[in-house]
């Protein structure tokens, strides 16, 4: 597959334990490749979840564990919708900000570093909440 050549490669020497640790919290030199790998492997389930979420115009969406934020544009299709992504990996927060720079600059998307166990948001701040491939962590 030609596109695969453009993806950063995972370290082939990663043990299953190291790979699991990356998926739980992408970090360091393997973080970028982990993000790319998640986007490929998880696209279908993310798109299905986004369709089920049915974000309407003007709604506020929270995503817990967005990784590098690859699917954020699809959550912002409705007019005036707004998005916040919370992830405890600083590498993923930075990557998501870069990837969604336009939406961030427009004030429609924001990425926050933090732990889902202690949400740094006021009650009832969101109309829709999404989290994919995260609960078991
Ligand atoms: C396997 S990835 C899934 C990424 C994306 N949702 C997807 O489906 O491709 C799990 C993500 O959730 C984040 N995460 C896991 N536990 C978390 C927690 N307690 N608080 C915040 N983020 C968490 C990780 O840093 C990682 O970016």
Short mmCIF file of C-alpha atoms and ligand atoms in Angstrom, two decimals:
data_model
loop_
_atom_site.label_atom_id
_atom_site.label_comp_id
_atom_site.label_asym_id
_atom_site.label_seq_id
_atom_site.Cartn_x
_atom_site.Cartn_y
_atom_site.Cartn_z
CA UNK A 1 0.00 0.00 0.00
CA UNK A 2 1.69 3.23 -1.15
CA UNK A 3 0.34 5.42 1.66
CA UNK A 4 1.96 3.25 4.30
CA UNK A 5 5.39 4.48 3.22
CA UNK A 6 4.53 7.95 4.57
CA UNK A 7 3.61 6.77 8.03
CA UNK A 8 6.15 6.93 10.82
CA UNK A 9 7.10 3.39 11.71
CA UNK A 10 6.68 1.79 15.11
CA UNK A 11 9.89 0.46 16.52
CA UNK A 12 9.78 -3.19 15.33
CA UNK A 13 11.51 -4.23 18.55
CA UNK A 14 8.56 -3.12 20.71
CA UNK A 15 7.46 -5.91 23.00
CA UNK A 16 3.71 -6.53 23.42
CA UNK A 17 4.01 -4.87 26.86
CA UNK A 18 5.67 -1.77 25.39
CA UNK A 19 3.06 -1.57 22.64
CA UNK A 20 0.27 -1.83 25.23
CA UNK A 21 1.91 0.96 27.24
CA UNK A 22 2.06 3.16 24.13
CA UNK A 23 -1.62 2.55 23.38
CA UNK A 24 -2.52 3.39 26.98
CA UNK A 25 -0.46 6.58 26.99
CA UNK A 26 1.57 7.38 23.85
CA UNK A 27 4.93 8.79 24.93
CA UNK A 28 8.41 9.60 23.70
CA UNK A 29 9.90 8.57 20.39
CA UNK A 30 7.15 6.08 19.55
CA UNK A 31 4.24 8.44 20.27
CA UNK A 32 3.82 9.81 16.76
CA UNK A 33 3.84 6.38 15.16
CA UNK A 34 1.42 5.12 17.79
CA UNK A 35 -0.99 7.92 16.86
CA UNK A 36 -0.77 7.09 13.17
CA UNK A 37 -1.31 3.42 13.90
CA UNK A 38 -4.38 4.14 16.05
CA UNK A 39 -5.89 6.33 13.33
CA UNK A 40 -5.63 3.51 10.79
CA UNK A 41 -6.79 0.71 13.04
CA UNK A 42 -9.61 2.66 14.71
CA UNK A 43 -11.09 4.73 11.88
CA UNK A 44 -14.20 2.62 11.37
CA UNK A 45 -15.22 2.47 15.04
CA UNK A 46 -14.58 6.19 15.49
CA UNK A 47 -16.71 7.07 12.46
CA UNK A 48 -19.49 4.80 13.69
CA UNK A 49 -19.39 6.42 17.15
CA UNK A 50 -19.40 9.92 15.63
CA UNK A 51 -22.42 9.04 13.50
CA UNK A 52 -24.26 7.69 16.58
CA UNK A 53 -23.35 10.80 18.56
CA UNK A 54 -25.29 12.98 16.10
CA UNK A 55 -23.77 16.33 17.05
CA UNK A 56 -26.27 19.10 16.24
CA UNK A 57 -25.65 22.74 15.39
CA UNK A 58 -24.25 24.75 18.27
CA UNK A 59 -23.57 21.76 20.53
CA UNK A 60 -20.51 21.35 22.75
CA UNK A 61 -18.67 18.01 22.50
CA UNK A 62 -16.18 16.48 24.95
CA UNK A 63 -13.91 13.66 23.81
CA UNK A 64 -11.92 11.69 26.35
CA UNK A 65 -8.72 10.18 24.95
CA UNK A 66 -8.74 11.56 21.40
CA UNK A 67 -5.12 10.59 20.71
CA UNK A 68 -3.86 12.87 17.95
CA UNK A 69 -7.34 14.21 17.15
CA UNK A 70 -7.59 12.77 13.65
CA UNK A 71 -11.38 12.57 13.71
CA UNK A 72 -12.08 16.00 15.19
CA UNK A 73 -13.01 17.59 11.81
CA UNK A 74 -15.81 15.03 11.53
CA UNK A 75 -17.14 16.11 14.94
CA UNK A 76 -17.19 19.75 13.88
CA UNK A 77 -19.28 19.42 10.73
CA UNK A 78 -22.42 20.90 12.34
CA UNK A 79 -22.55 24.69 12.25
CA UNK A 80 -21.27 26.34 15.41
CA UNK A 81 -20.42 23.09 17.20
CA UNK A 82 -17.48 23.22 19.60
CA UNK A 83 -15.08 20.53 20.74
CA UNK A 84 -12.82 19.84 23.72
CA UNK A 85 -10.44 16.86 23.74
CA UNK A 86 -8.94 15.65 27.03
CA UNK A 87 -5.92 13.35 26.88
CA UNK A 88 -3.26 12.60 29.46
CA UNK A 89 -0.49 12.24 26.88
CA UNK A 90 1.27 15.60 26.30
CA UNK A 91 2.56 14.22 22.98
CA UNK A 92 -1.00 13.48 21.80
CA UNK A 93 -2.29 16.88 22.97
CA UNK A 94 0.49 18.61 20.98
CA UNK A 95 -0.12 16.45 17.90
CA UNK A 96 -3.89 17.07 18.06
CA UNK A 97 -3.31 20.81 18.33
CA UNK A 98 -1.04 20.78 15.28
CA UNK A 99 -3.41 18.63 13.26
CA UNK A 100 -6.43 20.79 14.11
CA UNK A 101 -4.66 24.16 14.14
CA UNK A 102 -7.35 25.88 12.09
CA UNK A 103 -10.20 24.80 14.35
CA UNK A 104 -8.12 25.75 17.41
CA UNK A 105 -7.38 29.20 15.96
CA UNK A 106 -11.07 29.65 15.16
CA UNK A 107 -11.97 28.87 18.80
CA UNK A 108 -13.93 25.76 17.86
CA UNK A 109 -11.50 23.15 19.21
CA UNK A 110 -9.42 22.96 22.35
CA UNK A 111 -7.12 20.20 23.60
CA UNK A 112 -6.47 19.79 27.30
CA UNK A 113 -3.90 17.61 29.04
CA UNK A 114 -5.50 15.81 31.95
CA UNK A 115 -6.81 12.59 33.47
CA UNK A 116 -10.32 11.36 32.79
CA UNK A 117 -10.49 10.37 36.47
CA UNK A 118 -10.50 14.07 37.43
CA UNK A 119 -12.30 15.98 34.70
CA UNK A 120 -11.30 19.67 34.78
CA UNK A 121 -14.70 20.91 33.57
CA UNK A 122 -17.78 22.29 35.29
CA UNK A 123 -20.87 20.11 35.49
CA UNK A 124 -23.16 20.01 32.44
CA UNK A 125 -20.61 21.82 30.26
CA UNK A 126 -21.16 19.47 27.29
CA UNK A 127 -24.07 18.29 25.18
CA UNK A 128 -22.31 15.20 23.83
CA UNK A 129 -19.47 13.05 25.18
CA UNK A 130 -17.39 10.57 23.21
CA UNK A 131 -14.67 8.13 24.18
CA UNK A 132 -13.41 5.34 21.94
CA UNK A 133 -10.90 2.60 22.85
CA UNK A 134 -10.17 4.06 26.27
CA UNK A 135 -12.36 2.55 28.99
CA UNK A 136 -10.12 -0.48 29.61
CA UNK A 137 -7.24 1.84 30.45
C1 LIG B 1 -5.80 3.49 22.37
S1 LIG B 1 -5.79 5.27 22.30
C2 LIG B 1 -7.33 5.60 21.45
C3 LIG B 1 -7.30 6.93 20.72
C4 LIG B 1 -8.57 7.24 19.91
N1 LIG B 1 -9.72 7.45 20.77
C5 LIG B 1 -8.86 6.13 18.95
O1 LIG B 1 -9.89 5.46 19.07
O2 LIG B 1 -8.03 5.92 18.04
C6 LIG B 1 -6.19 5.74 23.99
C7 LIG B 1 -6.02 7.23 24.23
O3 LIG B 1 -6.64 7.57 25.47
C8 LIG B 1 -5.73 8.28 26.28
N2 LIG B 1 -6.06 7.96 27.68
C9 LIG B 1 -6.07 6.72 28.25
N3 LIG B 1 -6.42 6.81 29.55
C10 LIG B 1 -6.66 8.12 29.80
C11 LIG B 1 -7.06 8.85 30.97
N4 LIG B 1 -7.27 8.24 32.15
N5 LIG B 1 -7.21 10.19 30.88
C12 LIG B 1 -7.00 10.82 29.70
N6 LIG B 1 -6.60 10.19 28.56
C13 LIG B 1 -6.43 8.86 28.61
C14 LIG B 1 -4.35 7.85 25.82
O4 LIG B 1 -3.35 8.80 26.11
C15 LIG B 1 -4.57 7.66 24.32
O5 LIG B 1 -4.35 8.85 23.59
#
